[in-house]
XYZ file of N, CA and C in Angstrom:
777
model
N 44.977 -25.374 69.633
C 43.800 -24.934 70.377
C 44.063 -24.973 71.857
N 44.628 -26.379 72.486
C 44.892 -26.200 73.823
C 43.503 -25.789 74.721
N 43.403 -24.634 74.988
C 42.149 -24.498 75.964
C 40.571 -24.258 74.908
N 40.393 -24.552 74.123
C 39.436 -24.614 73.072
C 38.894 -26.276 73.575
N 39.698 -27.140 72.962
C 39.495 -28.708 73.435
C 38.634 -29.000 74.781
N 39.360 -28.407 75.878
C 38.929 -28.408 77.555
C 38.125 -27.596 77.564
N 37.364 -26.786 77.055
C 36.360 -25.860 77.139
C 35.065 -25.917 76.370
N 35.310 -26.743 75.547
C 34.092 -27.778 74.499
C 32.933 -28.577 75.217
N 31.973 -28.296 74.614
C 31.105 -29.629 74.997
C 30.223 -30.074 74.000
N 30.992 -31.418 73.144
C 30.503 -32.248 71.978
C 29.610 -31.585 71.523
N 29.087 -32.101 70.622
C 27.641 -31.574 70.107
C 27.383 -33.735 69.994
N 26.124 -33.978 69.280
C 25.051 -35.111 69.448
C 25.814 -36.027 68.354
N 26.979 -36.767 68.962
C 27.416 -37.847 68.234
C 26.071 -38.651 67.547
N 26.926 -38.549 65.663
C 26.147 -39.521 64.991
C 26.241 -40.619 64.928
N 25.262 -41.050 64.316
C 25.219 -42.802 64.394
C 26.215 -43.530 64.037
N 27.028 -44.673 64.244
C 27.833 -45.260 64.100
C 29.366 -44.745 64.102
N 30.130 -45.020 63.325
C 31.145 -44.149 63.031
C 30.911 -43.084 62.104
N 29.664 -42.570 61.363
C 29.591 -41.775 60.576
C 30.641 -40.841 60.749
N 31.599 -39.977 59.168
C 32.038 -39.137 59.253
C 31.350 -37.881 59.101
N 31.711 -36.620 59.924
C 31.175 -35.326 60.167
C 31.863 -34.431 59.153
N 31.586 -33.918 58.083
C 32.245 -32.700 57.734
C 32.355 -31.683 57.612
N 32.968 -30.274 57.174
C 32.768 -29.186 57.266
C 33.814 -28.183 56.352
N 33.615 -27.020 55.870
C 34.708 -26.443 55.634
C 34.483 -25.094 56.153
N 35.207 -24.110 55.638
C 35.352 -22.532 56.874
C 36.043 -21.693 55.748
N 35.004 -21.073 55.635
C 34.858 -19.760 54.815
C 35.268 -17.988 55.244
N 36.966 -17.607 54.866
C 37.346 -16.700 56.003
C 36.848 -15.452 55.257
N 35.968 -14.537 55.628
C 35.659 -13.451 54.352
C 36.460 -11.891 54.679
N 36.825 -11.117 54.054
C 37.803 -10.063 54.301
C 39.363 -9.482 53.139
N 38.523 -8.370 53.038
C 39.778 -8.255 51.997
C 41.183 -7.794 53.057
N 40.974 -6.882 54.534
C 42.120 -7.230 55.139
C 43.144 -8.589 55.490
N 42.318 -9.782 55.475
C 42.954 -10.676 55.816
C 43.643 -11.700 54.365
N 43.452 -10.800 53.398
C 43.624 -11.488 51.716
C 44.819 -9.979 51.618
N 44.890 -9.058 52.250
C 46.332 -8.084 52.054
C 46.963 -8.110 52.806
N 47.222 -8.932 54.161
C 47.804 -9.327 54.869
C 47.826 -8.076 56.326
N 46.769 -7.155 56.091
C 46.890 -6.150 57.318
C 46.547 -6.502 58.530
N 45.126 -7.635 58.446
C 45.237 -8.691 59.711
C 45.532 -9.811 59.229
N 45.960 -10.584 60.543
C 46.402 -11.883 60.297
C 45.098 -12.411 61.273
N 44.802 -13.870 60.293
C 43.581 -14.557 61.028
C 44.429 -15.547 62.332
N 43.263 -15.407 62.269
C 43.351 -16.231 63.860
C 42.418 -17.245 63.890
N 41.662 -17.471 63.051
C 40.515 -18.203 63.166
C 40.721 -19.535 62.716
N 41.367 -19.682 61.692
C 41.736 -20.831 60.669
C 42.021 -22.023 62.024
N 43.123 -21.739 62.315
C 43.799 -22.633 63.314
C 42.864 -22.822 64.305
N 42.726 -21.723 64.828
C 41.248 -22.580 65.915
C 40.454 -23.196 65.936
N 39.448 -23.099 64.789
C 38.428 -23.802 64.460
C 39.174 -25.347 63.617
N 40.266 -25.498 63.335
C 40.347 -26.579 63.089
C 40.448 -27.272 63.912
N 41.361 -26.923 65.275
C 41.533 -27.823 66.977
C 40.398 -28.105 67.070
N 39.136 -26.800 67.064
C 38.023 -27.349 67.819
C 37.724 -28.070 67.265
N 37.403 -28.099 65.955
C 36.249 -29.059 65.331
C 36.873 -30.803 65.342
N 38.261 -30.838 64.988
C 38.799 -32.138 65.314
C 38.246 -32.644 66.536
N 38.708 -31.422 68.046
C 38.850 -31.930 69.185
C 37.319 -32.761 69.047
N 36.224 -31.960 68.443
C 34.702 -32.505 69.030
C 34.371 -33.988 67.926
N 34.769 -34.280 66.516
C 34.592 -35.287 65.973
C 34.328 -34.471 64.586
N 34.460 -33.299 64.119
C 34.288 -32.428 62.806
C 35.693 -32.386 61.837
N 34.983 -33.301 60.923
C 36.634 -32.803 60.325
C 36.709 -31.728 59.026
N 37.458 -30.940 59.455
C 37.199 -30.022 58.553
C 38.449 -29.904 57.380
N 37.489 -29.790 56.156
C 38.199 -31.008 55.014
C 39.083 -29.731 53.921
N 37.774 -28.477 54.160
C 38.100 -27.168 53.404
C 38.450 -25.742 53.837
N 39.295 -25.055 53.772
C 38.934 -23.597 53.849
C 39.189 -22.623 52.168
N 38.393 -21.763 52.246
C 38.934 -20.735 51.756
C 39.192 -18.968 51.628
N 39.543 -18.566 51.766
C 39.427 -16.868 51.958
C 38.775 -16.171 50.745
N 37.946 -15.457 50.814
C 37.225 -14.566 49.936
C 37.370 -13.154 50.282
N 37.174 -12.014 49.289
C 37.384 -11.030 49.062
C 35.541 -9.955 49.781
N 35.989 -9.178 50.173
C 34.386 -8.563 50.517
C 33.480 -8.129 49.149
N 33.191 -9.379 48.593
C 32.733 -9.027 47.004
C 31.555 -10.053 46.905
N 30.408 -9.263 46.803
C 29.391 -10.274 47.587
C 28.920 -11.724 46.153
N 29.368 -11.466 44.914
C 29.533 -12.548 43.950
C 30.484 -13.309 44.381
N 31.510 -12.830 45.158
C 32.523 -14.131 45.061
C 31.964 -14.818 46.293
N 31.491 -14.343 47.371
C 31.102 -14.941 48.996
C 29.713 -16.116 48.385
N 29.021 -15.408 47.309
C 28.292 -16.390 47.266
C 28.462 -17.538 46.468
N 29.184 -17.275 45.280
C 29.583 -17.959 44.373
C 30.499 -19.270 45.561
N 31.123 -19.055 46.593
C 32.314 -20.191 47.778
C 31.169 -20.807 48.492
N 30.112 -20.265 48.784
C 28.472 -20.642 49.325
C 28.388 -21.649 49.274
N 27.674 -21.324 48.175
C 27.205 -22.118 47.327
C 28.190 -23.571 46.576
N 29.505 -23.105 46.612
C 30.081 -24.802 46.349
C 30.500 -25.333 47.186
N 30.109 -24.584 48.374
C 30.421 -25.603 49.615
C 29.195 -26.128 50.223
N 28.602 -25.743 49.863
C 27.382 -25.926 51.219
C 26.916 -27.129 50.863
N 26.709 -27.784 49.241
C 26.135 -28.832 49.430
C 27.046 -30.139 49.916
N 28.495 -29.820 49.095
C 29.153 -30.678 49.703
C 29.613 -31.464 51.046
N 29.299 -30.441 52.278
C 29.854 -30.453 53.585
C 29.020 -30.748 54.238
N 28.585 -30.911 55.622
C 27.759 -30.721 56.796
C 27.411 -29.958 56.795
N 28.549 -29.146 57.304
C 28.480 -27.926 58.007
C 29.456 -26.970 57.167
N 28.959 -25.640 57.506
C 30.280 -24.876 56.536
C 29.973 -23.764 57.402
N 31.605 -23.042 57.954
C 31.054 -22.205 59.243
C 31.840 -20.662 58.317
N 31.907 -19.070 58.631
C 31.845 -18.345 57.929
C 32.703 -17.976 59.163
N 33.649 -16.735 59.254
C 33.852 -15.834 59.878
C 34.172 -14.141 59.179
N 33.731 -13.362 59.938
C 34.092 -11.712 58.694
C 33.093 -11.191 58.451
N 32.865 -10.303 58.110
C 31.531 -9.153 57.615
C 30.125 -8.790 57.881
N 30.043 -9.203 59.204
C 28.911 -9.106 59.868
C 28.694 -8.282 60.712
N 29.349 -6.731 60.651
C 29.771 -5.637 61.997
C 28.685 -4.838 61.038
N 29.070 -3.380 61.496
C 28.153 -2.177 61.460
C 28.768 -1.123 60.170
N 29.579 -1.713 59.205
C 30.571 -0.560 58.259
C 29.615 -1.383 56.957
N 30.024 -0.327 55.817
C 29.364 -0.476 54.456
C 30.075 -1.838 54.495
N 31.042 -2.244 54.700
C 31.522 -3.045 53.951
C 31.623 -4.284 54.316
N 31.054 -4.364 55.363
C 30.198 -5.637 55.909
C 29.187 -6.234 54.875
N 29.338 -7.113 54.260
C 28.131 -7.152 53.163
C 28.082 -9.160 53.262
N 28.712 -9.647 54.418
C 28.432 -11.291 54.648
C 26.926 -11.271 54.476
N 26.169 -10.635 55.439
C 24.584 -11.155 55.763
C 23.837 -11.152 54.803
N 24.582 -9.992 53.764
C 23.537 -10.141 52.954
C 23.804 -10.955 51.663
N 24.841 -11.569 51.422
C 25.581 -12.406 50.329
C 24.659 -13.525 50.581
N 24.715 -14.131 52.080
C 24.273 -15.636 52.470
C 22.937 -15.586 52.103
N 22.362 -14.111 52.410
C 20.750 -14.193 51.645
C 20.570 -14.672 50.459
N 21.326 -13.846 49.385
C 21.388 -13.756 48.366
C 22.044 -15.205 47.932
N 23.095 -16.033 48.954
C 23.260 -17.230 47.998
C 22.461 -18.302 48.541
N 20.953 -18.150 49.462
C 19.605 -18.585 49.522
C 18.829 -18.102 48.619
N 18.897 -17.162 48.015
C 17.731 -16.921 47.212
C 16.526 -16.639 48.506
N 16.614 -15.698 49.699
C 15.934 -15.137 50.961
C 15.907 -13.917 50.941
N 14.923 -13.293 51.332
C 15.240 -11.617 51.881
C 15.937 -11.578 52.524
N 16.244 -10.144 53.009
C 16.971 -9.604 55.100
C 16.259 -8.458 55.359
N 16.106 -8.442 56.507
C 15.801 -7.569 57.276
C 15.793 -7.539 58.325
N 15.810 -6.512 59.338
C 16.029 -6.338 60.699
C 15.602 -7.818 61.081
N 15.968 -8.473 61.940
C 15.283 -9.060 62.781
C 14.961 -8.720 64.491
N 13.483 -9.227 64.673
C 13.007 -8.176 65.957
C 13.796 -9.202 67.150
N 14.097 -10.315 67.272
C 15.223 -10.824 68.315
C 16.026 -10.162 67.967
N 17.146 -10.085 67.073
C 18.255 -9.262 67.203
C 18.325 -7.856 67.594
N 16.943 -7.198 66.902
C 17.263 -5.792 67.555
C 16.713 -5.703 69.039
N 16.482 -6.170 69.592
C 15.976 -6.387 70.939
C 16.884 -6.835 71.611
N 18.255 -7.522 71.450
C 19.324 -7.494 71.756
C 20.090 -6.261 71.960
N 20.018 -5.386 70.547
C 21.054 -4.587 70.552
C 20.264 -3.431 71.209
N 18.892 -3.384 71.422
C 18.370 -2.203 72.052
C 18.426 -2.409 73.959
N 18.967 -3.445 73.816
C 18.790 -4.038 75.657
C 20.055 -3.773 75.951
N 21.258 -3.937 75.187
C 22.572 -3.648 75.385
C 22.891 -2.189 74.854
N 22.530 -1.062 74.580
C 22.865 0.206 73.879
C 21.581 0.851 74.432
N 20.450 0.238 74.799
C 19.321 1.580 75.045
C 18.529 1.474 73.661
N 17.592 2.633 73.689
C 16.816 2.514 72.792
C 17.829 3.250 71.332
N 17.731 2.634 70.249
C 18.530 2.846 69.107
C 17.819 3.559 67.966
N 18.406 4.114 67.651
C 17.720 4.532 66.029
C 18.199 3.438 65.370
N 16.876 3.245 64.460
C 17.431 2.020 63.485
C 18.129 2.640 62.133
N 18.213 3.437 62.213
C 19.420 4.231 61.555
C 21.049 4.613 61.763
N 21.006 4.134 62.748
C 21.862 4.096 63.482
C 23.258 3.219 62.796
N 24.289 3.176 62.535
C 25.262 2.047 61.628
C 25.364 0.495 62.625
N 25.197 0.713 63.762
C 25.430 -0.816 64.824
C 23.894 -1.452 64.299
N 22.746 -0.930 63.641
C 21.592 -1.737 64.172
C 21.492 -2.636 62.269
N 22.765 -2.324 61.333
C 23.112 -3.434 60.245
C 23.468 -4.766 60.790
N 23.825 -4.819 62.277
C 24.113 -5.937 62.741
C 22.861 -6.980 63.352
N 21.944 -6.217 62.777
C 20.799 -7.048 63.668
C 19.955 -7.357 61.896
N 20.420 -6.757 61.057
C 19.964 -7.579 59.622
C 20.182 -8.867 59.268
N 19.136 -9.809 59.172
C 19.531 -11.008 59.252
C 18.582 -11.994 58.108
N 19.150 -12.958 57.367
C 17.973 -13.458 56.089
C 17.225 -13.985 56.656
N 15.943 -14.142 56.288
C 14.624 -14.888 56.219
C 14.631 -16.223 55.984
N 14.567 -16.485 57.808
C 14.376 -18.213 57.942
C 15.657 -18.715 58.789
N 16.436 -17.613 59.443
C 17.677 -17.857 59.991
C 17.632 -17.979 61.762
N 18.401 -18.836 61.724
C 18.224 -18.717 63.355
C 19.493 -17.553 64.131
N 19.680 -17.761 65.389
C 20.596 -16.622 65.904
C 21.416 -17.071 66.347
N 22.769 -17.192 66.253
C 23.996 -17.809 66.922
C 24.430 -16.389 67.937
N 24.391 -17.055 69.428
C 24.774 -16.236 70.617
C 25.712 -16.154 70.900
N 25.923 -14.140 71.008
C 27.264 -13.706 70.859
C 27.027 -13.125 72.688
N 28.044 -14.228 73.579
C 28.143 -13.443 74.924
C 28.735 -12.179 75.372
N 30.134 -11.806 74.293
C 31.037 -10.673 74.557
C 29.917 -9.482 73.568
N 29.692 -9.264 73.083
C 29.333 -7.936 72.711
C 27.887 -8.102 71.867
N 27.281 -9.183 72.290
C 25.640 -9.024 72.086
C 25.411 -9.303 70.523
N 25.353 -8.715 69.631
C 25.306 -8.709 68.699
C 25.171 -10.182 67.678
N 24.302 -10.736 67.325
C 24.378 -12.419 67.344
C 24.797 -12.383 65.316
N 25.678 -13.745 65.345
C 25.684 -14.540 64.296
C 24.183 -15.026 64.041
N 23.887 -15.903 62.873
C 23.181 -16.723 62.691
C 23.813 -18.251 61.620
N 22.598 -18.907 61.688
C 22.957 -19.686 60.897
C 21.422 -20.322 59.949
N 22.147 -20.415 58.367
C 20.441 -20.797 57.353
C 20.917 -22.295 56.905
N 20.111 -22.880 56.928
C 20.242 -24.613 56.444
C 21.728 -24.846 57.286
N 22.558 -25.512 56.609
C 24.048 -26.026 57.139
C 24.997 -24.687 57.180
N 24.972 -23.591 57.242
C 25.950 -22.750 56.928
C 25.749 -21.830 58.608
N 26.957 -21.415 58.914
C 26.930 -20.694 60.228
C 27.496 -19.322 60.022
N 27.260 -18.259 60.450
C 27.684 -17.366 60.195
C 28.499 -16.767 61.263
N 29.527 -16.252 61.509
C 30.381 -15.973 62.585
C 30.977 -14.604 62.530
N 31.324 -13.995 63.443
C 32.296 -12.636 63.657
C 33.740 -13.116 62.773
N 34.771 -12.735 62.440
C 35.696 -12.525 62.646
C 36.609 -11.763 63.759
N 36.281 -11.124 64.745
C 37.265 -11.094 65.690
C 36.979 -11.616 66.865
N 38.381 -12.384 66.847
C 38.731 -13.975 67.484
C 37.952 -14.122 68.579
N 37.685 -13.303 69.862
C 36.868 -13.772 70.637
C 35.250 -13.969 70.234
N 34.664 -12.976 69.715
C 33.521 -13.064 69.806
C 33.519 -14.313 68.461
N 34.230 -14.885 67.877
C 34.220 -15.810 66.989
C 34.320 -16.982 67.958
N 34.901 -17.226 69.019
C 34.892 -18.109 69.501
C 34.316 -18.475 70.875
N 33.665 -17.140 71.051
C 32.566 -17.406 71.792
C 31.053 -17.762 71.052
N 31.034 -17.709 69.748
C 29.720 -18.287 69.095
C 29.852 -19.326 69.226
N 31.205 -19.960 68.343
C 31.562 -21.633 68.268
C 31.286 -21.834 69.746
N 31.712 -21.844 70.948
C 30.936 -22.546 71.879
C 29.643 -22.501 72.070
N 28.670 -21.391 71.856
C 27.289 -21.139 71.653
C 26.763 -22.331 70.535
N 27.336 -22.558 69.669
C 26.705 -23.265 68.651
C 26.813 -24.700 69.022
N 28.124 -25.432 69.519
C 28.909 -26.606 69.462
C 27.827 -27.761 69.864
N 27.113 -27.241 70.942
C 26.532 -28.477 71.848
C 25.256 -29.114 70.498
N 24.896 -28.286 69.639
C 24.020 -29.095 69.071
C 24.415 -29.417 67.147
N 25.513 -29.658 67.450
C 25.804 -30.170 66.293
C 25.961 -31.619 65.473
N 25.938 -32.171 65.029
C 26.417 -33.748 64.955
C 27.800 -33.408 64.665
N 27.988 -34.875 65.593
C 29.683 -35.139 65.222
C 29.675 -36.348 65.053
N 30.755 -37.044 64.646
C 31.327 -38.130 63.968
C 32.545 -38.982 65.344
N 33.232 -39.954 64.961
C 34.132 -40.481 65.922
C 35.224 -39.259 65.783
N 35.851 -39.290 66.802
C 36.527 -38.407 67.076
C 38.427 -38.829 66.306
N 39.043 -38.125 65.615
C 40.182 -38.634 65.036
C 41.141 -38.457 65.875
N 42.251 -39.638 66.196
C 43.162 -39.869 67.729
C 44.651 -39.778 66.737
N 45.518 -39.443 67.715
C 47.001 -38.688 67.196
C 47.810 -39.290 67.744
N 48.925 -39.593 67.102
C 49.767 -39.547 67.798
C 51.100 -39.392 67.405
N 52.041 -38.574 67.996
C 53.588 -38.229 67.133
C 54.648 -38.730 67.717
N 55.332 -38.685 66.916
C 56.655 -39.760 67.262
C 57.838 -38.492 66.894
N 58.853 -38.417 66.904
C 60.000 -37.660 66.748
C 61.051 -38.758 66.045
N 60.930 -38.229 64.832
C 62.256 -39.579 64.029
C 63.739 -39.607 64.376
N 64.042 -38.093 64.101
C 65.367 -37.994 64.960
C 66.471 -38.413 63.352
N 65.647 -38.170 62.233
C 65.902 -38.381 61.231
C 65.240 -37.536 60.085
N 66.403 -37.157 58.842
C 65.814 -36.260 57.983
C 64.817 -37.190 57.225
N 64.178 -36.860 56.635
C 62.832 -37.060 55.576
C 62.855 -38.415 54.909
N 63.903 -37.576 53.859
C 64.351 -38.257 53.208
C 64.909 -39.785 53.320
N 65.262 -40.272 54.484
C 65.899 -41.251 55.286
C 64.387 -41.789 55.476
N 63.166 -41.853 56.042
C 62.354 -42.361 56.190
C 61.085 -42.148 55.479
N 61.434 -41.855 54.318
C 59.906 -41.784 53.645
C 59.798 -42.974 52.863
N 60.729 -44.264 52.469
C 60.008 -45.129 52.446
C 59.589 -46.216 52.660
N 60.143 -46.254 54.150
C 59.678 -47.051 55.224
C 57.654 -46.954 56.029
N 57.737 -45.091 56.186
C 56.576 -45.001 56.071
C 55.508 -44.965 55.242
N 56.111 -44.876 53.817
C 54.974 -44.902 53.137
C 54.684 -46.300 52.805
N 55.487 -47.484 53.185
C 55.546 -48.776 53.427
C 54.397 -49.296 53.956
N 54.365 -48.652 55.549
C 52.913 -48.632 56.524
C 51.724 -47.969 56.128
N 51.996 -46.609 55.114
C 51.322 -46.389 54.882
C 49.712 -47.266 54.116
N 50.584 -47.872 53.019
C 50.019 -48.552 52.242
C 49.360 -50.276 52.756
N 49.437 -50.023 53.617
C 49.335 -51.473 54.638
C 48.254 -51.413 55.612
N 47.641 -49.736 55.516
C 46.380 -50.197 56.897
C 45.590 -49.279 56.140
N 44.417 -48.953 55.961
C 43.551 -48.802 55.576
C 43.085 -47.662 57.014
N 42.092 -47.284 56.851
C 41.892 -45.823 57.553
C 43.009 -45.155 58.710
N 44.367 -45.394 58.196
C 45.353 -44.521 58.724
C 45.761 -43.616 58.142
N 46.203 -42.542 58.569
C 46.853 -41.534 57.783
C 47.929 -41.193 58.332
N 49.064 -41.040 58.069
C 50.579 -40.768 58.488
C 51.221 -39.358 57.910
N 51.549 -38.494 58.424
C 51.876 -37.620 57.680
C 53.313 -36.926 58.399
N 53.947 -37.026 57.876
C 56.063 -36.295 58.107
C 56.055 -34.945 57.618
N 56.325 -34.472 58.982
C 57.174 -33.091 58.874
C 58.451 -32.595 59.118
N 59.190 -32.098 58.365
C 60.391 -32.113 58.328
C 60.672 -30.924 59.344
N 62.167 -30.578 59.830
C 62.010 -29.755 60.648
C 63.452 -29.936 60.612
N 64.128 -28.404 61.103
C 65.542 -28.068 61.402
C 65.497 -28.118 62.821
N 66.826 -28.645 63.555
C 66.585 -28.448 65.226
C 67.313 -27.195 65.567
N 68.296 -26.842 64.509
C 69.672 -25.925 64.650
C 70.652 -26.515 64.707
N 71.073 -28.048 64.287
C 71.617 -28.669 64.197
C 72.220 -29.735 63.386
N 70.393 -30.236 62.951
C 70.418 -31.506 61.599
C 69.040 -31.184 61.138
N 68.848 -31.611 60.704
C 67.008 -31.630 59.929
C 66.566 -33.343 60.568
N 65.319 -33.053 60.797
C 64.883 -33.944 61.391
C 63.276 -34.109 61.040
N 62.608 -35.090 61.592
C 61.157 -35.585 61.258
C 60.117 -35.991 62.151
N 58.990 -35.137 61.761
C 57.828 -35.749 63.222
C 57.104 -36.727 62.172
N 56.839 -37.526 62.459
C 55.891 -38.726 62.294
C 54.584 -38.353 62.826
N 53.433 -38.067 62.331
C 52.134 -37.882 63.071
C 51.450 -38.859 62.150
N 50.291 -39.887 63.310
C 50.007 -41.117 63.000
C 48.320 -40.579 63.739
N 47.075 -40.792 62.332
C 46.107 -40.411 62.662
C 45.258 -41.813 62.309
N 44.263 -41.905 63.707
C 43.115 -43.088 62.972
C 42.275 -43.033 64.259
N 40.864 -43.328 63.722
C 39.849 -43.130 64.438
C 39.533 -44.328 65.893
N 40.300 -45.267 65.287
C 40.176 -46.141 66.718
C 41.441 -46.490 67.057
N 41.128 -46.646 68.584
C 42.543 -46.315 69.468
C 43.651 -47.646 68.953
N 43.026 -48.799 69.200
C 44.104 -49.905 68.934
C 44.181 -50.389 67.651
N 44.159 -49.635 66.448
C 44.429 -49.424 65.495
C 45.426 -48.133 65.570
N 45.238 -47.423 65.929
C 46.639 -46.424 65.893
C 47.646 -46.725 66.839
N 47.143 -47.268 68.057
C 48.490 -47.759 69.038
C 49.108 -48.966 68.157
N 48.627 -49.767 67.391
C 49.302 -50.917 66.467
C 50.426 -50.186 65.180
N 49.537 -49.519 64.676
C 50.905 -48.825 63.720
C 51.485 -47.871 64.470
N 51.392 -47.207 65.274
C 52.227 -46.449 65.723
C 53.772 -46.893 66.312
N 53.348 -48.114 66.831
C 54.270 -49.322 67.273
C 55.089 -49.450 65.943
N 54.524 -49.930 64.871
C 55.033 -50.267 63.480
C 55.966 -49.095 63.145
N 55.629 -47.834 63.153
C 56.664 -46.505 63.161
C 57.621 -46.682 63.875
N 57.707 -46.394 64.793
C 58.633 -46.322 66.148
C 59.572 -47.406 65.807
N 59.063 -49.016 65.402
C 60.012 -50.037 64.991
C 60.707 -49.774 63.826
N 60.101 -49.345 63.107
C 60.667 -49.047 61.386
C 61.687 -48.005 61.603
N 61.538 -47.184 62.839
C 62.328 -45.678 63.351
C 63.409 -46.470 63.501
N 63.759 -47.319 64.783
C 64.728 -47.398 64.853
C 65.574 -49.005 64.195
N 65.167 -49.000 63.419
C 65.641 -50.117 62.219
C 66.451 -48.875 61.287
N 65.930 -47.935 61.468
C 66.417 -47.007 60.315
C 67.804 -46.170 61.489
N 67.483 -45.562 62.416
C 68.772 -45.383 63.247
C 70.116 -46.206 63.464
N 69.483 -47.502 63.814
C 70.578 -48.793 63.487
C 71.914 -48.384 62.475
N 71.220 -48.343 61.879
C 72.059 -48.281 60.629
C 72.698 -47.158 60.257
N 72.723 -46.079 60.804
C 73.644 -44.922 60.989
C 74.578 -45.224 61.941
C-alpha cells in the first residue's frame, strides 16, 4: 500500500483489544479470465491492516447474480464488514446492485440522492439514459462517496459496495474509512534469514509454539544466488513482538554458526 497507510484516517477504535473483521468480495468475469488484472485485492488488504481491519477472506465471483449472492450471504454474517468491488457502472452486465438487493431480500430503484448527483455532474439526464443504472440503489442503503467521477457506491447492514476501477475504488475506501470500527492495530516485523527454509523451519516453529498471539510466517526466496528466507513476525502489542523477534534473530544466528 505504501501511500494508502499515510493517507488513512482510522475509523472509531473498538473497545478494548477487540478484533475487527472483514472479507472482500472481487465480482467480474474479466478478472476470473484473466483480461484484467485486479488491483484491488492487495490494496485493501494494506489498508485495512494499516487502520486495525483484518481481513481474514477474499473471494472472486463470476457476474452471475446467484453466485454474488449466494458469497453474500456466507459472508456477511460471519465478518464485520465485507467490502465488494465490480459491477456497479452503466453496461447490462453490471448486475452487483442488484444481487446485494436480492441477497437482502430489498427492492432497487433509482435513488433521488444519487440521481441528483449524476444530474449535477452530466446536466439534466434521461433516466433512460445507460449512466443513470448507476444511481439504482436497494432500499435502505446508504451512499458511499465517489470524489473522481460522482457516481456513489453504497453500503446495506455490514456490506460495502465499491467500483472496481482502482481509483474510484479507492477513493470510496477513504470516503468510508473514518467511520468504521477498528480493532488494535497488527505490528510487523521482518528479519532476513540469509538461510534456505528448510534450515530454519524448526527452530521457528519452536517459537512458534511458545507465545500465544504471535504469528510467524517464512518466505522462501531465490537471491540469484542461494535460496534464502524472510522471517515475518506479527503481534498486536509492541513488546511482545520486539521479545520474539529478538528470539528469531537469536535462533538466526545459532543456525548461521554452524555453517
Amino acid at each position: 500500500m505504501g501511500d494508502a497507510a499515510a493517507q488513512t484516517t482510522p475509523g472509531t477504535p473498538s473497545a478494548g483489544d477487540d478484533l475487527v473483521t472483514a472479507a472482500f468480495i472481487v465480482i467480474g468475469d474479466e478478472i476470473l479470465s484473466g483480461r484484467t488484472k485486479d488491483k484491488n485485492i492487495g490494496y485493501i488488504a494494506e489498508y485495512l491492516t494499516a487502520i486495525g481491519i483484518d481481513l481474514e477472506e477474499v473471494r472472486v465471483v463470476p457476474d452471475v447474480r446467484e453466485r454474488i449472492v449466494e458469497a453474500i450471504n456466507a459472508v456477511r454474517p460471519r465478518y464485520d464488514y465485507v467490502f465488494t468491488s465490480g459491477g456497479i457502472g452503466p453496461t447490462h452486465d453490471d448486475i452487483t446492485a442488484d444481487s446485494i438487493a436480492a441477497a437482502f431480500g430489498v427492492p432497487i430503484d433509482f435513488d433521488p440522492r444519487a440521481v441528483a448527483m449524476l444530474c449535477e455532474r452530466y446536466g439534466s439526464v434521461d433516466m433512460e439514459h445507460p449512466r443513470m443504472r448507476m444511481a439504482r440503489v436497494p432500499q435502505g442503503a446508504e451512499l458511499i462517496e465517489n470524489s473522481v467521477s460522482t457516481a456513489p457506491g453504497f453500503r446495506i447492514g455490514n456490506v460495502h459496495v465499491m467500483a472496481g476501477v482502482p481509483a474510484i475504488f479507492q477513493a470510496m475506501l477513504d470516503a468510508l474509512a473514518p467511520g468504521l470500527k477498528t480493532g488494535k492495530v497488527m505490528l510487523s516485523a521482518a528479519i532476513e534469514a540469509g538461510l534456505p527454509e528448510s534450515r530454519v523451519a524448526k527452530a521457528i516453529s519452536a517459537i512458534q509454539d511458545a507465545h500465544e498471539g504471535v504469528l510467524i510466517g517464512s518466505y522462501p526466496r531465490a537471491d540469484g544466488a542461494r535460496f534464502t528466507t524472510q522471517i515475518v513476525v506479527r503481534a498486536r502489542d509492541q513488546a511482545l513482538l520486539d521479545r520474539v523477534t529478538a528470539e528469531v534473530e537469536q535462533a538466526l544466528d545459532a543456525l548461521r554458526a554452524e555453517d
